mmCIF file of C-alpha atoms and ligand atoms in Angstrom:
data_model
loop_
_atom_site.group_PDB
_atom_site.id
_atom_site.type_symbol
_atom_site.label_atom_id
_atom_site.label_comp_id
_atom_site.label_asym_id
_atom_site.label_seq_id
_atom_site.Cartn_x
_atom_site.Cartn_y
_atom_site.Cartn_z
ATOM 1 C CA UNK A 1 -3.223 17.172 2.176
ATOM 2 C CA UNK A 2 -5.721 14.567 1.074
ATOM 3 C CA UNK A 3 -5.406 11.333 -0.751
ATOM 4 C CA UNK A 4 -6.240 11.644 -4.429
ATOM 5 C CA UNK A 5 -5.714 9.337 -7.307
ATOM 6 C CA UNK A 6 -5.392 9.498 -11.026
ATOM 7 C CA UNK A 7 -6.172 6.681 -13.336
ATOM 8 C CA UNK A 8 -3.569 5.119 -15.509
ATOM 9 C CA UNK A 9 -4.555 3.969 -18.941
ATOM 10 C CA UNK A 10 -1.250 2.403 -19.850
ATOM 11 C CA UNK A 11 -0.666 -1.265 -19.354
ATOM 12 C CA UNK A 12 -4.127 -2.292 -18.275
ATOM 13 C CA UNK A 13 -5.295 -3.166 -21.744
ATOM 14 C CA UNK A 14 -2.137 -5.004 -22.686
ATOM 15 C CA UNK A 15 -2.635 -8.058 -20.525
ATOM 16 C CA UNK A 16 1.082 -8.115 -19.787
ATOM 17 C CA UNK A 17 0.922 -8.390 -16.038
ATOM 18 C CA UNK A 18 3.221 -11.343 -15.692
ATOM 19 C CA UNK A 19 5.415 -10.609 -18.694
ATOM 20 C CA UNK A 20 9.017 -10.065 -17.794
ATOM 21 C CA UNK A 21 10.047 -7.046 -19.805
ATOM 22 C CA UNK A 22 13.399 -5.368 -19.413
ATOM 23 C CA UNK A 23 16.762 -5.299 -21.086
ATOM 24 C CA UNK A 24 19.006 -8.211 -20.165
ATOM 25 C CA UNK A 25 21.452 -6.009 -18.278
ATOM 26 C CA UNK A 26 18.850 -4.114 -16.321
ATOM 27 C CA UNK A 27 18.385 -6.605 -13.522
ATOM 28 C CA UNK A 28 22.143 -6.975 -13.082
ATOM 29 C CA UNK A 29 22.514 -3.208 -13.004
ATOM 30 C CA UNK A 30 19.740 -2.796 -10.466
ATOM 31 C CA UNK A 31 21.173 -5.622 -8.326
ATOM 32 C CA UNK A 32 24.576 -3.925 -8.307
ATOM 33 C CA UNK A 33 23.008 -0.651 -7.214
ATOM 34 C CA UNK A 34 21.118 -2.396 -4.405
ATOM 35 C CA UNK A 35 24.355 -4.110 -3.303
ATOM 36 C CA UNK A 36 26.233 -0.804 -3.266
ATOM 37 C CA UNK A 37 23.464 1.251 -1.635
ATOM 38 C CA UNK A 38 23.762 2.339 1.998
ATOM 39 C CA UNK A 39 20.391 4.004 2.586
ATOM 40 C CA UNK A 40 17.517 2.382 0.749
ATOM 41 C CA UNK A 41 13.947 3.627 0.832
ATOM 42 C CA UNK A 42 11.393 1.113 -0.409
ATOM 43 C CA UNK A 43 7.930 2.206 -1.490
ATOM 44 C CA UNK A 44 5.397 -0.595 -1.864
ATOM 45 C CA UNK A 45 1.854 -0.778 -3.203
ATOM 46 C CA UNK A 46 -0.826 -3.371 -3.663
ATOM 47 C CA UNK A 47 1.164 -5.256 -6.297
ATOM 48 C CA UNK A 48 3.528 -6.720 -3.700
ATOM 49 C CA UNK A 49 0.621 -8.403 -1.896
ATOM 50 C CA UNK A 50 -1.171 -9.907 -4.896
ATOM 51 C CA UNK A 51 1.023 -13.015 -4.683
ATOM 52 C CA UNK A 52 -0.224 -13.371 -1.098
ATOM 53 C CA UNK A 53 -3.773 -13.602 -2.432
ATOM 54 C CA UNK A 54 -4.807 -10.007 -1.788
ATOM 55 C CA UNK A 55 -6.280 -8.469 -4.933
ATOM 56 C CA UNK A 56 -5.086 -5.015 -5.920
ATOM 57 C CA UNK A 57 -7.430 -2.185 -6.808
ATOM 58 C CA UNK A 58 -6.424 -0.762 -10.166
ATOM 59 C CA UNK A 59 -4.610 -3.562 -11.945
ATOM 60 C CA UNK A 60 -6.205 -5.569 -14.784
ATOM 61 C CA UNK A 61 -7.895 -7.855 -12.248
ATOM 62 C CA UNK A 62 -8.256 -5.177 -9.596
ATOM 63 C CA UNK A 63 -11.256 -4.904 -7.327
ATOM 64 C CA UNK A 64 -12.190 -1.472 -8.609
ATOM 65 C CA UNK A 65 -11.413 -2.234 -12.234
ATOM 66 C CA UNK A 66 -13.965 -5.040 -12.130
ATOM 67 C CA UNK A 67 -16.513 -3.312 -9.872
ATOM 68 C CA UNK A 68 -16.316 0.517 -9.821
ATOM 69 C CA UNK A 69 -19.178 0.668 -7.276
ATOM 70 C CA UNK A 70 -16.918 -1.003 -4.724
ATOM 71 C CA UNK A 71 -14.689 2.058 -4.743
ATOM 72 C CA UNK A 72 -17.422 3.931 -2.818
ATOM 73 C CA UNK A 73 -16.645 1.909 0.298
ATOM 74 C CA UNK A 74 -13.190 3.493 0.257
ATOM 75 C CA UNK A 75 -14.423 7.038 -0.347
ATOM 76 C CA UNK A 76 -14.904 9.009 2.854
ATOM 77 C CA UNK A 77 -17.898 11.042 1.713
ATOM 78 C CA UNK A 78 -19.885 7.975 0.671
ATOM 79 C CA UNK A 79 -18.859 6.031 3.763
ATOM 80 C CA UNK A 80 -19.992 8.712 6.197
ATOM 81 C CA UNK A 81 -23.170 9.600 4.299
ATOM 82 C CA UNK A 82 -24.594 6.242 3.308
ATOM 83 C CA UNK A 83 -25.374 3.395 5.740
ATOM 84 C CA UNK A 84 -25.640 1.008 2.771
ATOM 85 C CA UNK A 85 -22.062 1.762 1.799
ATOM 86 C CA UNK A 86 -20.918 1.159 5.395
ATOM 87 C CA UNK A 87 -22.761 -2.146 5.579
ATOM 88 C CA UNK A 88 -21.115 -3.207 2.368
ATOM 89 C CA UNK A 89 -17.749 -2.117 3.757
ATOM 90 C CA UNK A 90 -18.247 -4.200 6.924
ATOM 91 C CA UNK A 91 -19.235 -7.246 4.854
ATOM 92 C CA UNK A 92 -16.124 -6.743 2.715
ATOM 93 C CA UNK A 93 -13.909 -6.490 5.796
ATOM 94 C CA UNK A 94 -15.396 -9.658 7.235
ATOM 95 C CA UNK A 95 -14.756 -11.540 3.977
ATOM 96 C CA UNK A 96 -11.336 -10.065 3.255
ATOM 97 C CA UNK A 97 -8.719 -12.628 2.178
ATOM 98 C CA UNK A 98 -6.158 -10.427 3.916
ATOM 99 C CA UNK A 99 -6.873 -11.931 7.342
ATOM 100 C CA UNK A 100 -5.388 -15.273 6.272
ATOM 101 C CA UNK A 101 -2.722 -13.899 3.957
ATOM 102 C CA UNK A 102 0.924 -14.649 4.601
ATOM 103 C CA UNK A 103 3.987 -12.754 3.308
ATOM 104 C CA UNK A 104 5.460 -13.892 -0.006
ATOM 105 C CA UNK A 105 9.071 -13.868 -1.292
ATOM 106 C CA UNK A 106 8.667 -10.214 -2.333
ATOM 107 C CA UNK A 107 7.982 -9.175 1.275
ATOM 108 C CA UNK A 108 10.848 -11.381 2.497
ATOM 109 C CA UNK A 109 13.285 -9.743 0.068
ATOM 110 C CA UNK A 110 12.655 -6.400 1.754
ATOM 111 C CA UNK A 111 13.368 -7.981 5.134
ATOM 112 C CA UNK A 112 16.754 -8.963 3.662
ATOM 113 C CA UNK A 113 17.525 -5.296 3.027
ATOM 114 C CA UNK A 114 16.811 -4.635 6.684
ATOM 115 C CA UNK A 115 19.090 -7.528 7.724
ATOM 116 C CA UNK A 116 21.859 -5.976 5.654
ATOM 117 C CA UNK A 117 21.380 -2.775 7.655
ATOM 118 C CA UNK A 118 20.563 -0.653 4.650
ATOM 119 C CA UNK A 119 16.805 -0.132 4.952
ATOM 120 C CA UNK A 120 16.229 3.513 5.854
ATOM 121 C CA UNK A 121 12.455 3.374 5.595
ATOM 122 C CA UNK A 122 9.720 1.186 4.149
ATOM 123 C CA UNK A 123 6.925 3.394 2.898
ATOM 124 C CA UNK A 124 3.844 1.357 2.106
ATOM 125 C CA UNK A 125 0.501 2.191 0.598
ATOM 126 C CA UNK A 126 -0.723 -1.193 1.779
ATOM 127 C CA UNK A 127 -2.947 -1.631 4.813
ATOM 128 C CA UNK A 128 -2.395 -5.375 5.288
ATOM 129 C CA UNK A 129 0.610 -5.276 7.696
ATOM 130 C CA UNK A 130 2.294 -8.078 5.715
ATOM 131 C CA UNK A 131 5.630 -6.251 5.911
ATOM 132 C CA UNK A 132 5.581 -6.385 9.703
ATOM 133 C CA UNK A 133 4.455 -10.022 9.567
ATOM 134 C CA UNK A 134 7.347 -10.817 7.226
ATOM 135 C CA UNK A 135 9.755 -9.467 9.826
ATOM 136 C CA UNK A 136 10.275 -5.809 9.034
ATOM 137 C CA UNK A 137 10.831 -3.625 12.082
ATOM 138 C CA UNK A 138 7.531 -1.768 12.687
ATOM 139 C CA UNK A 139 9.488 1.392 13.438
ATOM 140 C CA UNK A 140 10.778 1.382 9.837
ATOM 141 C CA UNK A 141 7.352 0.876 8.266
ATOM 142 C CA UNK A 142 5.491 4.034 7.313
ATOM 143 C CA UNK A 143 1.882 3.122 6.560
ATOM 144 C CA UNK A 144 0.797 6.177 4.594
ATOM 145 C CA UNK A 145 -2.719 4.804 4.114
ATOM 146 C CA UNK A 146 -3.109 3.341 7.607
ATOM 147 C CA UNK A 147 -3.932 -0.217 8.634
ATOM 148 C CA UNK A 148 -6.961 -2.449 8.205
ATOM 149 C CA UNK A 149 -6.123 -4.322 11.408
ATOM 150 C CA UNK A 150 -7.378 -1.477 13.599
ATOM 151 C CA UNK A 151 -10.638 0.457 13.693
ATOM 152 C CA UNK A 152 -11.146 4.099 14.587
ATOM 153 C CA UNK A 153 -14.226 6.073 15.628
ATOM 154 C CA UNK A 154 -14.770 9.010 13.305
ATOM 155 C CA UNK A 155 -16.140 11.092 16.231
ATOM 156 C CA UNK A 156 -14.026 10.360 19.320
ATOM 157 C CA UNK A 157 -10.959 8.644 17.746
ATOM 158 C CA UNK A 158 -11.369 5.507 19.892
ATOM 159 C CA UNK A 159 -8.992 2.985 18.329
ATOM 160 C CA UNK A 160 -9.222 -0.757 18.841
ATOM 161 C CA UNK A 161 -8.313 -4.007 17.073
ATOM 162 C CA UNK A 162 -10.509 -4.570 14.017
ATOM 163 C CA UNK A 163 -11.165 -8.114 15.266
ATOM 164 C CA UNK A 164 -13.320 -6.704 18.076
ATOM 165 C CA UNK A 165 -15.510 -4.797 15.616
ATOM 166 C CA UNK A 166 -15.779 -7.780 13.283
ATOM 167 C CA UNK A 167 -17.048 -9.890 16.196
ATOM 168 C CA UNK A 168 -19.973 -7.470 16.472
ATOM 169 C CA UNK A 169 -20.655 -7.739 12.723
ATOM 170 C CA UNK A 170 -20.561 -11.521 12.988
ATOM 171 C CA UNK A 171 -23.001 -11.305 15.890
ATOM 172 C CA UNK A 172 -25.526 -9.528 13.665
ATOM 173 C CA UNK A 173 -24.803 -5.774 13.769
ATOM 174 C CA UNK A 174 -24.481 -4.762 10.093
ATOM 175 C CA UNK A 175 -22.956 -1.338 10.884
ATOM 176 C CA UNK A 176 -21.521 -1.308 14.415
ATOM 177 C CA UNK A 177 -21.152 2.163 15.929
ATOM 178 C CA UNK A 178 -18.760 3.369 18.613
ATOM 179 C CA UNK A 179 -19.556 1.933 22.027
ATOM 180 C CA UNK A 180 -18.352 5.117 23.707
ATOM 181 C CA UNK A 181 -20.033 7.847 21.711
ATOM 182 C CA UNK A 182 -22.260 6.215 19.085
ATOM 183 C CA UNK A 183 -20.126 7.633 16.268
ATOM 184 C CA UNK A 184 -19.439 6.047 12.906
ATOM 185 C CA UNK A 185 -16.563 3.553 13.034
ATOM 186 C CA UNK A 186 -14.306 2.800 10.078
ATOM 187 C CA UNK A 187 -11.077 0.953 9.581
ATOM 188 C CA UNK A 188 -8.041 2.997 10.611
ATOM 189 C CA UNK A 189 -7.171 3.545 6.980
ATOM 190 C CA UNK A 190 -6.988 6.662 4.863
ATOM 191 C CA UNK A 191 -9.996 6.691 2.553
ATOM 192 C CA UNK A 192 -10.166 8.744 -0.614
ATOM 193 C CA UNK A 193 -11.053 12.290 0.351
ATOM 194 C CA UNK A 194 -9.594 11.809 3.847
ATOM 195 C CA UNK A 195 -6.575 13.693 5.174
ATOM 196 C CA UNK A 196 -3.356 11.755 5.494
ATOM 197 C CA UNK A 197 -1.542 11.707 8.814
ATOM 198 C CA UNK A 198 0.922 14.566 8.179
ATOM 199 C CA UNK A 199 3.712 13.111 10.337
ATOM 200 C CA UNK A 200 3.695 9.863 8.360
ATOM 201 C CA UNK A 201 3.873 11.374 4.888
ATOM 202 C CA UNK A 202 6.445 13.916 6.067
ATOM 203 C CA UNK A 203 8.613 11.122 7.449
ATOM 204 C CA UNK A 204 8.316 9.324 4.099
ATOM 205 C CA UNK A 205 9.319 12.371 2.075
ATOM 206 C CA UNK A 206 12.126 13.159 4.488
ATOM 207 C CA UNK A 207 13.490 9.629 4.111
ATOM 208 C CA UNK A 208 13.290 10.055 0.329
ATOM 209 C CA UNK A 209 15.450 13.160 0.654
ATOM 210 C CA UNK A 210 18.151 11.160 2.467
ATOM 211 C CA UNK A 211 18.225 7.872 0.546
ATOM 212 C CA UNK A 212 20.775 6.826 -2.044
ATOM 213 C CA UNK A 213 18.469 4.286 -3.663
ATOM 214 C CA UNK A 214 14.724 4.287 -4.006
ATOM 215 C CA UNK A 215 13.047 0.992 -4.809
ATOM 216 C CA UNK A 216 9.378 1.309 -5.779
ATOM 217 C CA UNK A 217 7.669 -2.068 -5.874
ATOM 218 C CA UNK A 218 4.115 -2.994 -6.764
ATOM 219 C CA UNK A 219 2.667 0.492 -6.957
ATOM 220 C CA UNK A 220 1.127 2.162 -9.998
ATOM 221 C CA UNK A 221 2.592 5.352 -8.470
ATOM 222 C CA UNK A 222 -0.608 7.180 -9.323
ATOM 223 C CA UNK A 223 -1.779 7.976 -5.775
ATOM 224 C CA UNK A 224 -0.528 11.212 -4.281
ATOM 225 C CA UNK A 225 1.174 12.399 -2.205
ATOM 226 C CA UNK A 226 2.693 8.943 -1.573
ATOM 227 C CA UNK A 227 3.944 8.727 -5.162
ATOM 228 C CA UNK A 228 5.875 11.970 -4.658
ATOM 229 C CA UNK A 229 8.469 9.911 -2.804
ATOM 230 C CA UNK A 230 9.819 8.982 -6.259
ATOM 231 C CA UNK A 231 10.573 12.472 -7.658
ATOM 232 C CA UNK A 232 11.793 13.569 -4.199
ATOM 233 C CA UNK A 233 14.349 10.752 -4.115
ATOM 234 C CA UNK A 234 15.373 11.458 -7.696
ATOM 235 C CA UNK A 235 15.852 15.154 -6.935
ATOM 236 C CA UNK A 236 18.045 14.192 -3.969
ATOM 237 C CA UNK A 237 20.345 12.278 -6.316
ATOM 238 C CA UNK A 238 19.208 8.754 -5.506
ATOM 239 C CA UNK A 239 19.058 5.938 -8.012
ATOM 240 C CA UNK A 240 15.465 4.992 -8.748
ATOM 241 C CA UNK A 241 14.483 1.383 -9.487
ATOM 242 C CA UNK A 242 10.846 0.604 -10.251
ATOM 243 C CA UNK A 243 9.555 -2.968 -10.165
ATOM 244 C CA UNK A 244 5.949 -3.509 -11.123
ATOM 245 C CA UNK A 245 3.602 -5.715 -13.083
ATOM 246 C CA UNK A 246 2.731 -2.907 -15.473
ATOM 247 C CA UNK A 247 4.117 0.509 -16.446
ATOM 248 C CA UNK A 248 3.757 3.204 -13.783
ATOM 249 C CA UNK A 249 3.066 6.939 -13.777
ATOM 250 C CA UNK A 250 6.641 7.568 -12.581
ATOM 251 C CA UNK A 251 8.653 5.477 -15.039
ATOM 252 C CA UNK A 252 10.241 8.648 -16.459
ATOM 253 C CA UNK A 253 12.080 9.152 -13.134
ATOM 254 C CA UNK A 254 13.463 5.629 -13.058
ATOM 255 C CA UNK A 255 17.033 4.588 -13.822
ATOM 256 C CA UNK A 256 15.685 1.106 -14.393
ATOM 257 C CA UNK A 257 12.137 -0.216 -14.755
ATOM 258 C CA UNK A 258 11.660 -3.965 -14.272
ATOM 259 C CA UNK A 259 8.304 -5.293 -15.412
ATOM 260 C CA UNK A 260 7.264 -8.661 -14.075
ATOM 261 C CA UNK A 261 6.390 -10.728 -11.037
ATOM 262 C CA UNK A 262 7.500 -9.056 -7.816
ATOM 263 C CA UNK A 263 7.869 -12.296 -5.924
ATOM 264 C CA UNK A 264 10.383 -13.400 -8.544
ATOM 265 C CA UNK A 265 12.171 -10.125 -9.213
ATOM 266 C CA UNK A 266 12.624 -8.730 -5.696
ATOM 267 C CA UNK A 267 14.530 -11.770 -4.346
ATOM 268 C CA UNK A 268 16.823 -11.546 -7.392
ATOM 269 C CA UNK A 269 17.471 -7.872 -6.672
ATOM 270 C CA UNK A 270 18.629 -8.430 -3.099
ATOM 271 C CA UNK A 271 20.545 -11.656 -3.755
ATOM 272 C CA UNK A 272 24.250 -11.362 -3.036
HETATM 273 ZN ZN1 ZN B 1 -16.565 7.249 19.456
#
């Protein structure tokens, strides 16, 4: 099982990112379903962190939309084969706005679900750990694409805090290798073309099979197999609510689609 992605053409050209677009009753309906739900699975993508100052990848202002070359730093083959790509990746990590980012009201709304005792699992495609920083129990967070806050040696699997590696970059090493074995080091994230951790994605799909409400927030739902959480939950009889800044690849499975700002909509969904 490897991480693949398909491009969405819908929405991007419309410039409607912040437009609130849904029928008047939809938010009330979705809020009632959230209030009645007992076992909620939340799936989040980059869109929930944009209001924390972390740019997404595929949205209208996404990093890869504006600079397709940058996508190479997240593609395993290029990363392992090309020292220039790795050096660029280390510079990007050093400069990432994610280090100073703080959770926004969208993240905090999901913590509310946990406080109400109804959060079964929080499946995230994000690597920024803002859910844990917001207060979500780490044992409920399934990071299907790993975490940027740790590094891992491609050869010997040595795992250590990313801050240690970034110190070496700051000290002048443009592409620091493993101190144990000399191997290539990358962030402990799942690059394109890299296998997912089977236990993590299986736990996510298993939670989808057992939930009574699936809330997908801030994901284009175009990256697989993470996006399969949506049809799995639907097949299990769960209500499906999608909240995003633009249409998603899975809107046809949704009982309600709410288009708009996540940091505004998610708190309204969990209120009461
Ligand atoms: Zn090593």
